[in-house]
PDB file of C-alpha atoms in Angstrom:
ATOM      1  CA  MET Y 169     -11.083  37.993 -16.414  1.00 49.00           C
ATOM      2  CA  ASN Y 170     -13.039  39.898 -13.790  1.00 50.00           C
ATOM      3  CA  TRP Y 171     -10.480  39.930 -10.973  1.00 47.00           C
ATOM      4  CA  GLN Y 172     -12.771  41.861  -8.678  1.00 53.00           C
ATOM      5  CA  ALA Y 173     -15.150  38.875  -8.640  1.00 53.00           C
ATOM      6  CA  ILE Y 174     -12.387  36.601  -7.336  1.00 55.00           C
ATOM      7  CA  SER Y 175     -12.025  37.834  -3.803  1.00 59.00           C
ATOM      8  CA  PHE Y 176     -12.872  35.223  -1.211  1.00 63.00           C
ATOM      9  CA  ASP Y 177     -10.263  33.250   0.717  1.00 76.00           C
ATOM     10  CA  TRP Y 178      -9.534  29.690  -0.492  1.00 78.00           C
ATOM     11  CA  ASN Y 179      -8.961  28.578   3.104  1.00 85.00           C
ATOM     12  CA  ASN Y 180     -12.544  29.517   3.905  1.00 88.00           C
ATOM     13  CA  ALA Y 181     -13.818  27.643   0.842  1.00 86.00           C
ATOM     14  CA  ARG Y 182     -11.727  24.612   1.810  1.00 89.00           C
ATOM     15  CA  ALA Y 183     -13.204  24.687   5.321  1.00 90.00           C
ATOM     16  CA  PHE Y 184     -16.705  24.708   3.810  1.00 89.00           C
ATOM     17  CA  LEU Y 185     -15.881  21.777   1.500  1.00 90.00           C
ATOM     18  CA  ALA Y 186     -14.359  19.669   4.281  1.00 90.00           C
ATOM     19  CA  THR Y 187     -17.369  20.325   6.543  1.00 90.00           C
ATOM     20  CA  ALA Y 188     -19.810  19.385   3.778  1.00 89.00           C
ATOM     21  CA  GLU Y 189     -17.966  16.135   3.000  1.00 87.00           C
ATOM     22  CA  GLU Y 190     -17.143  15.122   6.581  1.00 88.00           C
ATOM     23  CA  GLY Y 191     -20.546  16.046   8.005  1.00 86.00           C
ATOM     24  CA  SER Y 192     -19.458  18.072  11.047  1.00 88.00           C
ATOM     25  CA  PHE Y 193     -17.134  20.853  12.137  1.00 88.00           C
ATOM     26  CA  SER Y 194     -15.194  18.528  14.430  1.00 88.00           C
ATOM     27  CA  ALA Y 195     -14.548  15.921  11.716  1.00 89.00           C
ATOM     28  CA  ALA Y 196     -13.586  18.596   9.196  1.00 89.00           C
ATOM     29  CA  ALA Y 197     -11.209  20.200  11.677  1.00 90.00           C
ATOM     30  CA  ARG Y 198      -9.483  16.838  12.217  1.00 88.00           C
ATOM     31  CA  VAL Y 199      -8.869  16.150   8.521  1.00 85.00           C
ATOM     32  CA  LEU Y 200      -7.582  19.695   7.945  1.00 87.00           C
ATOM     33  CA  GLY Y 201      -5.409  19.740  11.062  1.00 87.00           C
ATOM     34  CA  LEU Y 202      -7.224  22.746  12.519  1.00 88.00           C
ATOM     35  CA  THR Y 203      -8.990  23.443  15.787  1.00 90.00           C
ATOM     36  CA  GLN Y 204     -12.762  23.349  15.637  1.00 89.00           C
ATOM     37  CA  PRO Y 205     -13.152  27.071  16.538  1.00 90.00           C
ATOM     38  CA  THR Y 206     -10.743  28.049  13.739  1.00 92.00           C
ATOM     39  CA  LEU Y 207     -12.638  25.996  11.193  1.00 88.00           C
ATOM     40  CA  GLY Y 208     -15.961  27.383  12.405  1.00 89.00           C
ATOM     41  CA  ARG Y 209     -14.649  30.932  11.986  1.00 91.00           C
ATOM     42  CA  GLN Y 210     -13.533  30.171   8.426  1.00 91.00           C
ATOM     43  CA  VAL Y 211     -16.965  28.838   7.452  1.00 91.00           C
ATOM     44  CA  ALA Y 212     -18.643  31.817   9.118  1.00 91.00           C
ATOM     45  CA  ALA Y 213     -16.312  34.188   7.245  1.00 90.00           C
ATOM     46  CA  LEU Y 214     -17.281  32.614   3.923  1.00 88.00           C
ATOM     47  CA  GLU Y 215     -20.967  32.918   4.788  1.00 87.00           C
ATOM     48  CA  ALA Y 216     -20.487  36.570   5.709  1.00 88.00           C
ATOM     49  CA  GLU Y 217     -18.554  37.290   2.532  1.00 85.00           C
ATOM     50  CA  LEU Y 218     -21.190  35.648   0.322  1.00 84.00           C
ATOM     51  CA  GLY Y 219     -24.097  36.936   2.390  1.00 84.00           C
ATOM     52  CA  VAL Y 220     -25.747  33.498   2.649  1.00 86.00           C
ATOM     53  CA  VAL Y 221     -26.200  30.650   5.132  1.00 89.00           C
ATOM     54  CA  LEU Y 222     -24.421  27.475   4.046  1.00 88.00           C
ATOM     55  CA  PHE Y 223     -25.388  25.041   6.830  1.00 88.00           C
ATOM     56  CA  GLU Y 224     -28.311  24.522   9.130  1.00 86.00           C
ATOM     57  CA  ARG Y 225     -28.384  22.314  12.216  1.00 81.00           C
ATOM     58  CA  VAL Y 226     -30.688  19.307  12.210  1.00 78.00           C
ATOM     59  CA  GLY Y 227     -30.465  17.752  15.661  1.00 72.00           C
ATOM     60  CA  ARG Y 228     -26.762  17.113  16.237  1.00 72.00           C
ATOM     61  CA  SER Y 229     -25.812  17.062  12.568  1.00 77.00           C
ATOM     62  CA  LEU Y 230     -25.290  19.687   9.889  1.00 83.00           C
ATOM     63  CA  LYS Y 231     -27.322  19.916   6.696  1.00 87.00           C
ATOM     64  CA  LEU Y 232     -26.451  21.962   3.637  1.00 88.00           C
ATOM     65  CA  THR Y 233     -28.870  24.727   2.769  1.00 89.00           C
ATOM     66  CA  PRO Y 234     -30.069  24.872  -0.856  1.00 88.00           C
ATOM     67  CA  PHE Y 235     -27.447  27.538  -1.599  1.00 86.00           C
ATOM     68  CA  GLY Y 236     -24.783  25.436   0.112  1.00 85.00           C
ATOM     69  CA  THR Y 237     -25.717  22.504  -2.124  1.00 88.00           C
ATOM     70  CA  ASP Y 238     -25.468  24.707  -5.219  1.00 85.00           C
ATOM     71  CA  LEU Y 239     -22.074  26.010  -4.103  1.00 85.00           C
ATOM     72  CA  LEU Y 240     -20.633  22.584  -3.329  1.00 86.00           C
ATOM     73  CA  ASP Y 241     -19.859  21.503  -6.910  1.00 84.00           C
ATOM     74  CA  HIS Y 242     -18.117  24.802  -7.628  1.00 84.00           C
ATOM     75  CA  VAL Y 243     -15.885  24.459  -4.568  1.00 86.00           C
ATOM     76  CA  ARG Y 244     -15.120  20.855  -5.474  1.00 85.00           C
ATOM     77  CA  GLY Y 245     -13.932  22.123  -8.845  1.00 81.00           C
ATOM     78  CA  MET Y 246     -11.679  24.615  -7.062  1.00 80.00           C
ATOM     79  CA  ALA Y 247     -10.283  21.814  -4.885  1.00 75.00           C
ATOM     80  CA  GLU Y 248      -9.522  19.694  -7.936  1.00 75.00           C
ATOM     81  CA  ALA Y 249      -7.775  22.627  -9.598  1.00 72.00           C
ATOM     82  CA  ALA Y 250      -5.735  23.216  -6.439  1.00 70.00           C
ATOM     83  CA  ARG Y 251      -4.813  19.515  -6.327  1.00 69.00           C
ATOM     84  CA  CYS Y 252      -3.649  19.579  -9.948  1.00 66.00           C
ATOM     85  CA  LEU Y 253      -1.629  22.725  -9.278  1.00 62.00           C
ATOM     86  CA  SER Y 254       0.071  21.091  -6.288  1.00 67.00           C
ATOM     87  CA  LEU Y 255       0.722  17.931  -8.270  1.00 60.00           C
ATOM     88  CA  ALA Y 256       2.254  19.818 -11.180  1.00 61.00           C
ATOM     89  CA  ALA Y 257       4.442  21.874  -8.839  1.00 58.00           C
ATOM     90  CA  SER Y 258       5.638  18.728  -7.062  1.00 58.00           C
ATOM     91  CA  GLY Y 259       6.451  17.139 -10.376  1.00 55.00           C
ATOM     92  CA  GLN Y 260       8.684  20.016 -11.417  1.00 52.00           C
ATOM     93  CA  ALA Y 261      10.678  20.064  -8.175  1.00 53.00           C
ATOM     94  CA  GLN Y 262      14.324  19.435  -9.021  1.00 60.00           C
ATOM     95  CA  SER Y 263      15.633  19.057  -5.477  1.00 60.00           C
ATOM     96  CA  SER Y 264      16.422  15.512  -4.394  1.00 71.00           C
ATOM     97  CA  ASP Y 265      15.729  16.409  -0.749  1.00 80.00           C
ATOM     98  CA  GLY Y 266      12.308  15.841   0.745  1.00 86.00           C
ATOM     99  CA  LYS Y 267       9.682  13.188   1.458  1.00 89.00           C
ATOM    100  CA  VAL Y 268       8.619  10.383  -0.859  1.00 92.00           C
ATOM    101  CA  CYS Y 269       5.707   8.142   0.107  1.00 93.00           C
ATOM    102  CA  ILE Y 270       5.815   4.526  -1.076  1.00 94.00           C
ATOM    103  CA  SER Y 271       2.692   2.368  -0.975  1.00 93.00           C
ATOM    104  CA  ALA Y 272       3.143  -1.407  -0.715  1.00 94.00           C
ATOM    105  CA  SER Y 273       1.421  -4.459   0.719  1.00 93.00           C
ATOM    106  CA  ASP Y 274       1.900  -5.045   4.431  1.00 93.00           C
ATOM    107  CA  LEU Y 275       4.189  -8.041   3.844  1.00 95.00           C
ATOM    108  CA  MET Y 276       6.349  -6.308   1.267  1.00 94.00           C
ATOM    109  CA  ALA Y 277       6.544  -3.240   3.509  1.00 95.00           C
ATOM    110  CA  ALA Y 278       7.674  -5.340   6.478  1.00 95.00           C
ATOM    111  CA  TYR Y 279      10.076  -7.800   4.843  1.00 95.00           C
ATOM    112  CA  LEU Y 280      11.488  -6.268   1.645  1.00 95.00           C
ATOM    113  CA  LEU Y 281      11.349  -2.489   1.828  1.00 95.00           C
ATOM    114  CA  PRO Y 282      13.329  -1.786   5.045  1.00 95.00           C
ATOM    115  CA  GLU Y 283      16.589  -3.159   3.635  1.00 94.00           C
ATOM    116  CA  LEU Y 284      16.099  -1.227   0.401  1.00 95.00           C
ATOM    117  CA  ILE Y 285      15.223   1.996   2.210  1.00 95.00           C
ATOM    118  CA  GLY Y 286      18.422   1.698   4.239  1.00 94.00           C
ATOM    119  CA  GLU Y 287      20.444   1.307   1.043  1.00 94.00           C
ATOM    120  CA  LEU Y 288      18.635   4.238  -0.592  1.00 94.00           C
ATOM    121  CA  ARG Y 289      19.182   6.470   2.429  1.00 92.00           C
ATOM    122  CA  ARG Y 290      22.908   5.758   2.362  1.00 93.00           C
ATOM    123  CA  ARG Y 291      22.976   6.947  -1.245  1.00 91.00           C
ATOM    124  CA  GLU Y 292      20.543   9.845  -0.873  1.00 90.00           C
ATOM    125  CA  PRO Y 293      20.473  10.997   2.788  1.00 91.00           C
ATOM    126  CA  GLY Y 294      18.284  13.981   1.922  1.00 91.00           C
ATOM    127  CA  ILE Y 295      15.372  11.773   0.902  1.00 92.00           C
ATOM    128  CA  HIS Y 296      12.937  10.872   3.665  1.00 93.00           C
ATOM    129  CA  ILE Y 297      10.764   7.825   3.037  1.00 94.00           C
ATOM    130  CA  GLU Y 298       7.242   7.296   4.302  1.00 94.00           C
ATOM    131  CA  VAL Y 299       5.817   3.783   3.847  1.00 95.00           C
ATOM    132  CA  LEU Y 300       2.077   3.329   3.426  1.00 92.00           C
ATOM    133  CA  ALA Y 301       1.575  -0.357   4.288  1.00 92.00           C
ATOM    134  CA  SER Y 302      -1.809  -1.389   2.930  1.00 88.00           C
ATOM    135  CA  ASN Y 303      -3.285  -4.223   0.897  1.00 87.00           C
ATOM    136  CA  ALA Y 304      -5.726  -1.772  -0.674  1.00 84.00           C
ATOM    137  CA  LEU Y 305      -4.729   0.102  -3.821  1.00 81.00           C
ATOM    138  CA  SER Y 306      -3.647   3.616  -2.883  1.00 80.00           C
ATOM    139  CA  ASP Y 307      -5.032   6.443  -5.000  1.00 80.00           C
ATOM    140  CA  LEU Y 308      -1.973   8.067  -6.539  1.00 79.00           C
ATOM    141  CA  ARG Y 309      -4.140  10.628  -8.328  1.00 74.00           C
ATOM    142  CA  GLN Y 310      -5.275  11.930  -4.919  1.00 77.00           C
ATOM    143  CA  ARG Y 311      -1.678  11.946  -3.594  1.00 77.00           C
ATOM    144  CA  GLU Y 312      -2.235   9.129  -1.085  1.00 85.00           C
ATOM    145  CA  ALA Y 313       1.267   8.039  -2.151  1.00 88.00           C
ATOM    146  CA  ASP Y 314       3.909   9.087  -4.663  1.00 91.00           C
ATOM    147  CA  ILE Y 315       4.960   5.593  -5.763  1.00 93.00           C
ATOM    148  CA  ALA Y 316       3.140   2.269  -5.465  1.00 93.00           C
ATOM    149  CA  LEU Y 317       4.271  -1.346  -5.709  1.00 94.00           C
ATOM    150  CA  ARG Y 318       1.337  -3.311  -7.103  1.00 91.00           C
ATOM    151  CA  HIS Y 319       0.489  -6.712  -8.499  1.00 90.00           C
ATOM    152  CA  VAL Y 320      -2.120  -5.380 -10.945  1.00 88.00           C
ATOM    153  CA  ARG Y 321      -1.552  -3.027 -13.855  1.00 89.00           C
ATOM    154  CA  PRO Y 322      -3.256   0.369 -13.482  1.00 86.00           C
ATOM    155  CA  ASP Y 323      -5.579   1.395 -16.291  1.00 82.00           C
ATOM    156  CA  HIS Y 324      -5.787   5.138 -15.718  1.00 83.00           C
ATOM    157  CA  PRO Y 325      -4.021   7.362 -18.293  1.00 83.00           C
ATOM    158  CA  GLU Y 326      -2.659   9.683 -15.585  1.00 84.00           C
ATOM    159  CA  LEU Y 327      -0.546   6.864 -14.137  1.00 87.00           C
ATOM    160  CA  ILE Y 328       2.786   5.557 -15.395  1.00 88.00           C
ATOM    161  CA  ALA Y 329       3.513   1.887 -14.719  1.00 91.00           C
ATOM    162  CA  ARG Y 330       6.599  -0.233 -15.274  1.00 92.00           C
ATOM    163  CA  LEU Y 331       6.512  -4.028 -15.162  1.00 95.00           C
ATOM    164  CA  ILE Y 332       9.502  -4.934 -12.990  1.00 94.00           C
ATOM    165  CA  ARG Y 333       9.406  -8.732 -13.081  1.00 93.00           C
ATOM    166  CA  GLU Y 334       7.367 -11.783 -12.248  1.00 94.00           C
ATOM    167  CA  MET Y 335       7.442 -12.750  -8.598  1.00 94.00           C
ATOM    168  CA  CYS Y 336       7.100 -16.327  -7.403  1.00 94.00           C
ATOM    169  CA  ALA Y 337       5.069 -17.762  -4.538  1.00 95.00           C
ATOM    170  CA  SER Y 338       4.970 -21.265  -3.090  1.00 95.00           C
ATOM    171  CA  PHE Y 339       3.374 -23.305  -0.344  1.00 97.00           C
ATOM    172  CA  TYR Y 340       5.160 -23.149   3.013  1.00 97.00           C
ATOM    173  CA  ALA Y 341       4.699 -24.798   6.389  1.00 97.00           C
ATOM    174  CA  SER Y 342       6.525 -24.840   9.705  1.00 97.00           C
ATOM    175  CA  PRO Y 343       8.451 -27.923  10.892  1.00 97.00           C
ATOM    176  CA  ARG Y 344       5.978 -28.129  13.788  1.00 96.00           C
ATOM    177  CA  TYR Y 345       3.017 -28.437  11.440  1.00 97.00           C
ATOM    178  CA  LEU Y 346       4.801 -31.023   9.259  1.00 97.00           C
ATOM    179  CA  ALA Y 347       5.765 -33.072  12.302  1.00 96.00           C
ATOM    180  CA  GLU Y 348       2.172 -33.146  13.542  1.00 96.00           C
ATOM    181  CA  HIS Y 349       0.319 -33.578  10.233  1.00 96.00           C
ATOM    182  CA  GLY Y 350       2.819 -34.999   7.765  1.00 95.00           C
ATOM    183  CA  ARG Y 351       4.205 -33.531   4.573  1.00 96.00           C
ATOM    184  CA  PRO Y 352       1.939 -33.407   1.498  1.00 96.00           C
ATOM    185  CA  GLU Y 353       3.769 -34.894  -1.479  1.00 94.00           C
ATOM    186  CA  THR Y 354       1.324 -33.881  -4.220  1.00 94.00           C
ATOM    187  CA  PHE Y 355      -1.303 -31.206  -4.740  1.00 95.00           C
ATOM    188  CA  GLU Y 356      -3.954 -33.909  -4.269  1.00 95.00           C
ATOM    189  CA  ASP Y 357      -2.660 -34.450  -0.728  1.00 95.00           C
ATOM    190  CA  MET Y 358      -3.598 -30.864   0.134  1.00 96.00           C
ATOM    191  CA  ALA Y 359      -7.252 -31.918   0.380  1.00 95.00           C
ATOM    192  CA  SER Y 360      -6.521 -33.315   3.857  1.00 95.00           C
ATOM    193  CA  HIS Y 361      -4.434 -30.401   5.156  1.00 97.00           C
ATOM    194  CA  ALA Y 362      -5.217 -27.113   6.900  1.00 96.00           C
ATOM    195  CA  LEU Y 363      -4.698 -23.813   5.110  1.00 96.00           C
ATOM    196  CA  VAL Y 364      -4.091 -20.300   6.395  1.00 95.00           C
ATOM    197  CA  GLY Y 365      -5.516 -17.577   4.177  1.00 89.00           C
ATOM    198  CA  PHE Y 366      -4.915 -13.843   3.994  1.00 83.00           C
ATOM    199  CA  VAL Y 367      -6.915 -12.889   0.934  1.00 71.00           C
ATOM    200  CA  ASP Y 368     -10.600 -13.289   0.156  1.00 70.00           C
ATOM    201  CA  ASP Y 369     -11.387 -16.985   0.629  1.00 73.00           C
ATOM    202  CA  GLY Y 370     -13.308 -17.206  -2.640  1.00 79.00           C
ATOM    203  CA  VAL Y 371     -10.459 -15.693  -4.662  1.00 82.00           C
ATOM    204  CA  LEU Y 372      -7.879 -17.925  -2.983  1.00 85.00           C
ATOM    205  CA  LEU Y 373      -9.890 -21.129  -3.444  1.00 90.00           C
ATOM    206  CA  ASP Y 374     -10.720 -20.319  -7.060  1.00 90.00           C
ATOM    207  CA  HIS Y 375      -7.048 -19.742  -7.858  1.00 88.00           C
ATOM    208  CA  LEU Y 376      -5.942 -22.922  -6.100  1.00 92.00           C
ATOM    209  CA  ASN Y 377      -8.644 -25.049  -7.711  1.00 93.00           C
ATOM    210  CA  ARG Y 378      -7.726 -23.765 -11.164  1.00 91.00           C
ATOM    211  CA  SER Y 379      -4.113 -24.694 -10.371  1.00 90.00           C
ATOM    212  CA  GLY Y 380      -5.091 -28.267  -9.539  1.00 93.00           C
ATOM    213  CA  VAL Y 381      -5.180 -27.987  -5.740  1.00 94.00           C
ATOM    214  CA  PRO Y 382      -8.431 -29.708  -4.587  1.00 93.00           C
ATOM    215  CA  VAL Y 383      -9.225 -27.666  -1.475  1.00 93.00           C
ATOM    216  CA  THR Y 384     -12.481 -26.165  -0.219  1.00 92.00           C
ATOM    217  CA  SER Y 385     -13.483 -23.582   2.366  1.00 91.00           C
ATOM    218  CA  ALA Y 386     -13.329 -26.362   4.977  1.00 93.00           C
ATOM    219  CA  ASN Y 387      -9.540 -26.484   4.529  1.00 94.00           C
ATOM    220  CA  ILE Y 388      -9.124 -22.820   5.532  1.00 93.00           C
ATOM    221  CA  ILE Y 389      -8.982 -23.109   9.308  1.00 92.00           C
ATOM    222  CA  CYS Y 390      -7.959 -19.470   9.932  1.00 92.00           C
ATOM    223  CA  ASN Y 391      -7.267 -16.328   7.983  1.00 90.00           C
ATOM    224  CA  SER Y 392      -6.596 -12.625   8.376  1.00 91.00           C
ATOM    225  CA  ALA Y 393      -6.801  -9.583   6.142  1.00 88.00           C
ATOM    226  CA  ASP Y 394      -3.428  -8.607   7.653  1.00 92.00           C
ATOM    227  CA  GLY Y 395      -0.744 -10.507   5.787  1.00 92.00           C
ATOM    228  CA  ASN Y 396       1.723 -10.331   8.677  1.00 94.00           C
ATOM    229  CA  VAL Y 397      -0.801 -11.910  11.042  1.00 95.00           C
ATOM    230  CA  ALA Y 398      -1.612 -14.710   8.599  1.00 95.00           C
ATOM    231  CA  TRP Y 399       2.068 -15.385   7.940  1.00 96.00           C
ATOM    232  CA  GLN Y 400       2.755 -15.582  11.664  1.00 96.00           C
ATOM    233  CA  MET Y 401      -0.013 -18.201  11.919  1.00 96.00           C
ATOM    234  CA  VAL Y 402       1.821 -20.269   9.314  1.00 97.00           C
ATOM    235  CA  ARG Y 403       5.098 -19.888  11.177  1.00 96.00           C
ATOM    236  CA  GLU Y 404       3.411 -20.986  14.411  1.00 96.00           C
ATOM    237  CA  GLY Y 405       2.228 -24.206  12.798  1.00 96.00           C
ATOM    238  CA  LEU Y 406      -1.491 -23.535  12.422  1.00 96.00           C
ATOM    239  CA  GLY Y 407      -1.539 -24.525   8.756  1.00 96.00           C
ATOM    240  CA  ILE Y 408       0.024 -24.309   5.309  1.00 97.00           C
ATOM    241  CA  GLY Y 409       0.201 -20.940   3.590  1.00 95.00           C
ATOM    242  CA  ILE Y 410       1.196 -19.412   0.269  1.00 95.00           C
ATOM    243  CA  MET Y 411       3.972 -16.858   0.454  1.00 95.00           C
ATOM    244  CA  ALA Y 412       6.222 -14.930  -1.935  1.00 95.00           C
ATOM    245  CA  ASP Y 413       9.524 -16.784  -2.163  1.00 95.00           C
ATOM    246  CA  ASP Y 414      11.421 -13.501  -1.687  1.00 94.00           C
ATOM    247  CA  ILE Y 415       9.785 -13.159   1.735  1.00 95.00           C
ATOM    248  CA  ALA Y 416       9.709 -16.795   2.842  1.00 95.00           C
ATOM    249  CA  GLU Y 417      13.427 -17.202   2.155  1.00 93.00           C
ATOM    250  CA  ARG Y 418      14.030 -14.635   4.880  1.00 93.00           C
ATOM    251  CA  CYS Y 419      12.245 -16.848   7.402  1.00 94.00           C
ATOM    252  CA  PRO Y 420      14.326 -19.899   8.377  1.00 94.00           C
ATOM    253  CA  ASP Y 421      11.483 -21.283  10.496  1.00 95.00           C
ATOM    254  CA  VAL Y 422       9.412 -22.442   7.490  1.00 96.00           C
ATOM    255  CA  GLU Y 423       9.958 -25.050   4.784  1.00 96.00           C
ATOM    256  CA  ARG Y 424       8.966 -24.839   1.142  1.00 96.00           C
ATOM    257  CA  LEU Y 425       6.657 -27.609  -0.041  1.00 96.00           C
ATOM    258  CA  PHE Y 426       6.602 -29.228  -3.492  1.00 94.00           C
ATOM    259  CA  PRO Y 427      10.113 -28.112  -4.548  1.00 89.00           C
ATOM    260  CA  GLY Y 428       9.786 -29.996  -7.827  1.00 87.00           C
ATOM    261  CA  ILE Y 429       6.677 -28.077  -8.917  1.00 90.00           C
ATOM    262  CA  ASP Y 430       6.857 -24.646 -10.524  1.00 90.00           C
ATOM    263  CA  PRO Y 431       5.813 -21.847  -8.146  1.00 92.00           C
ATOM    264  CA  PHE Y 432       2.827 -19.583  -8.667  1.00 92.00           C
ATOM    265  CA  ARG Y 433       3.794 -16.475 -10.646  1.00 93.00           C
ATOM    266  CA  TYR Y 434       2.391 -12.962 -10.486  1.00 92.00           C
ATOM    267  CA  PRO Y 435       3.544  -9.551 -11.790  1.00 94.00           C
ATOM    268  CA  LEU Y 436       5.179  -6.737  -9.862  1.00 95.00           C
ATOM    269  CA  TRP Y 437       4.361  -3.256 -11.172  1.00 94.00           C
ATOM    270  CA  LEU Y 438       5.937   0.024 -10.114  1.00 94.00           C
ATOM    271  CA  VAL Y 439       3.491   2.915 -10.510  1.00 93.00           C
ATOM    272  CA  THR Y 440       3.611   6.695 -10.186  1.00 91.00           C
ATOM    273  CA  HIS Y 441       1.640   9.695 -11.423  1.00 86.00           C
ATOM    274  CA  ARG Y 442       2.791  11.095 -14.760  1.00 81.00           C
ATOM    275  CA  GLU Y 443       3.264  14.567 -13.252  1.00 72.00           C
ATOM    276  CA  LEU Y 444       5.412  13.207 -10.430  1.00 69.00           C
ATOM    277  CA  ASN Y 445       7.549  11.342 -12.919  1.00 68.00           C
ATOM    278  CA  THR Y 446       9.334  14.647 -13.586  1.00 71.00           C
ATOM    279  CA  SER Y 447      10.214  15.197  -9.910  1.00 80.00           C
ATOM    280  CA  ARG Y 448      13.913  14.520  -9.350  1.00 84.00           C
ATOM    281  CA  ARG Y 449      13.598  12.883  -5.946  1.00 86.00           C
ATOM    282  CA  ILE Y 450      10.597  10.772  -6.941  1.00 88.00           C
ATOM    283  CA  ARG Y 451      12.377   9.763 -10.123  1.00 89.00           C
ATOM    284  CA  LEU Y 452      15.421   8.762  -8.059  1.00 91.00           C
ATOM    285  CA  VAL Y 453      13.316   6.557  -5.784  1.00 93.00           C
ATOM    286  CA  PHE Y 454      11.327   5.127  -8.702  1.00 93.00           C
ATOM    287  CA  ASP Y 455      14.460   4.154 -10.640  1.00 92.00           C
ATOM    288  CA  PHE Y 456      16.139   2.798  -7.509  1.00 94.00           C
ATOM    289  CA  LEU Y 457      13.199   0.521  -6.710  1.00 95.00           C
ATOM    290  CA  ALA Y 458      12.901  -0.599 -10.327  1.00 94.00           C
ATOM    291  CA  ASP Y 459      16.541  -1.646 -10.349  1.00 93.00           C
ATOM    292  CA  ALA Y 460      16.428  -3.206  -6.863  1.00 93.00           C
ATOM    293  CA  PHE Y 461      13.418  -5.402  -7.622  1.00 92.00           C
ATOM    294  CA  LYS Y 462      14.584  -6.610 -11.056  1.00 89.00           C
ATOM    295  CA  GLN Y 463      16.026  -9.766  -9.542  1.00 82.00           C
ATOM    296  CA  PRO Y 464      15.350 -11.552  -6.257  1.00 79.00           C
ATOM    297  CA  ARG Y 465      17.714 -10.100  -3.686  1.00 71.00           C
ATOM    298  CA  PRO Y 466      20.122 -12.408  -1.852  1.00 69.00           C
ATOM    299  CA  VAL Y 467      19.008 -13.234   1.654  1.00 68.00           C
ATOM    300  CA  LYS Y 468      21.082 -11.664   4.414  1.00 58.00           C
ATOM    301  CA  ARG Y 469      20.538 -13.928   7.374  1.00 48.00           C
ATOM    302  CA  ARG Y 470      21.342 -12.770  10.865  1.00 43.00           C
ATOM    303  CA  ALA Y 471      23.801 -14.806  12.864  1.00 40.00           C
ATOM    304  CA  ALA Y 472      20.938 -16.130  15.012  1.00 39.00           C
ATOM    305  CA  ASP Y 473      19.242 -17.470  11.869  1.00 43.00           C
ATOM    306  CA  ARG Y 474      22.217 -19.561  10.760  1.00 39.00           C
ATOM    307  CA  PRO Y 475      22.381 -23.190  11.856  1.00 39.00           C
ATOM    308  CA  THR Y 476      25.186 -23.969  14.276  1.00 37.00           C
ATOM    309  CA  LEU Y 477      27.226 -27.129  14.509  1.00 35.00           C
ATOM    310  CA  LYS Y 478      27.290 -28.818  17.840  1.00 40.00           C
ATOM    311  CA  THR Y 479      30.648 -30.165  19.018  1.00 36.00           C
ATOM    312  CA  PRO Y 480      30.361 -33.862  19.872  1.00 39.00           C
ATOM    313  CA  ALA Y 481      30.840 -34.609  23.543  1.00 41.00           C
ATOM    314  CA  ARG Y 482      34.102 -36.267  24.450  1.00 39.00           C
ATOM    315  CA  THR Y 483      33.865 -39.830  25.613  1.00 34.00           C
TER     316      THR Y 483
END
């Protein structure tokens, strides 16, 4: 190994890579958490050290010079090596104190995780939880999260997945909607009812049609990519929606439809990176969530959610 040839500062190389990928000094400074002058000095220092120009200005934007283009793949390789080093080091950490990021859908993050996080924190007060609420699949290989709750099995060899259980989902509607539009008694009745969607309409309709529910795009009167928004529409009486039973049971202002028909079923996977599986605190959180989600958790209703008996008036 020629150690004399390895002399330039990684921070300067990282500043160059971020600028090349983000397209400007200001954008690169934001993603790296630096000031723009600091980032500019780091790029200039790398240029001075290598004796080349890496960027040229074209109008208001930056363009890589031919040498900058040649250098880019090498610096990307360095970044990947640094990422793997960080990942391996995190995986070997034996302290249970520190941050663990959990990725989950917006609905699961809002309705199911808070109670579990409270229980986990009482057991392990040194663990700090960050929740990434997103309906998109987080990239665990790029450290967007440490642990993910998913409904699809990952197919990458770097990821470890455990099938926790099958979750159930059913049709739900608010009493207001049922009072105004009537209660559907069979799946065939759904053809004349309004639906609220919060996934791609085509995917939702295809799944419902294959399940014997004769609805079309005309039935979907409103939808939202945000599950919490769509669920609130259902609770406000705009239409009928499909919801995980674990979540809907925590909402006393909706009623389950078709109680005699089996619910829709879908898997719940718990996923982490194989390197992080050796981290003590991540392993603690992973095992805790696996155990907590094995069975539907009993609903803890607030006092305001419980029905009250009215005392008859004296005559």
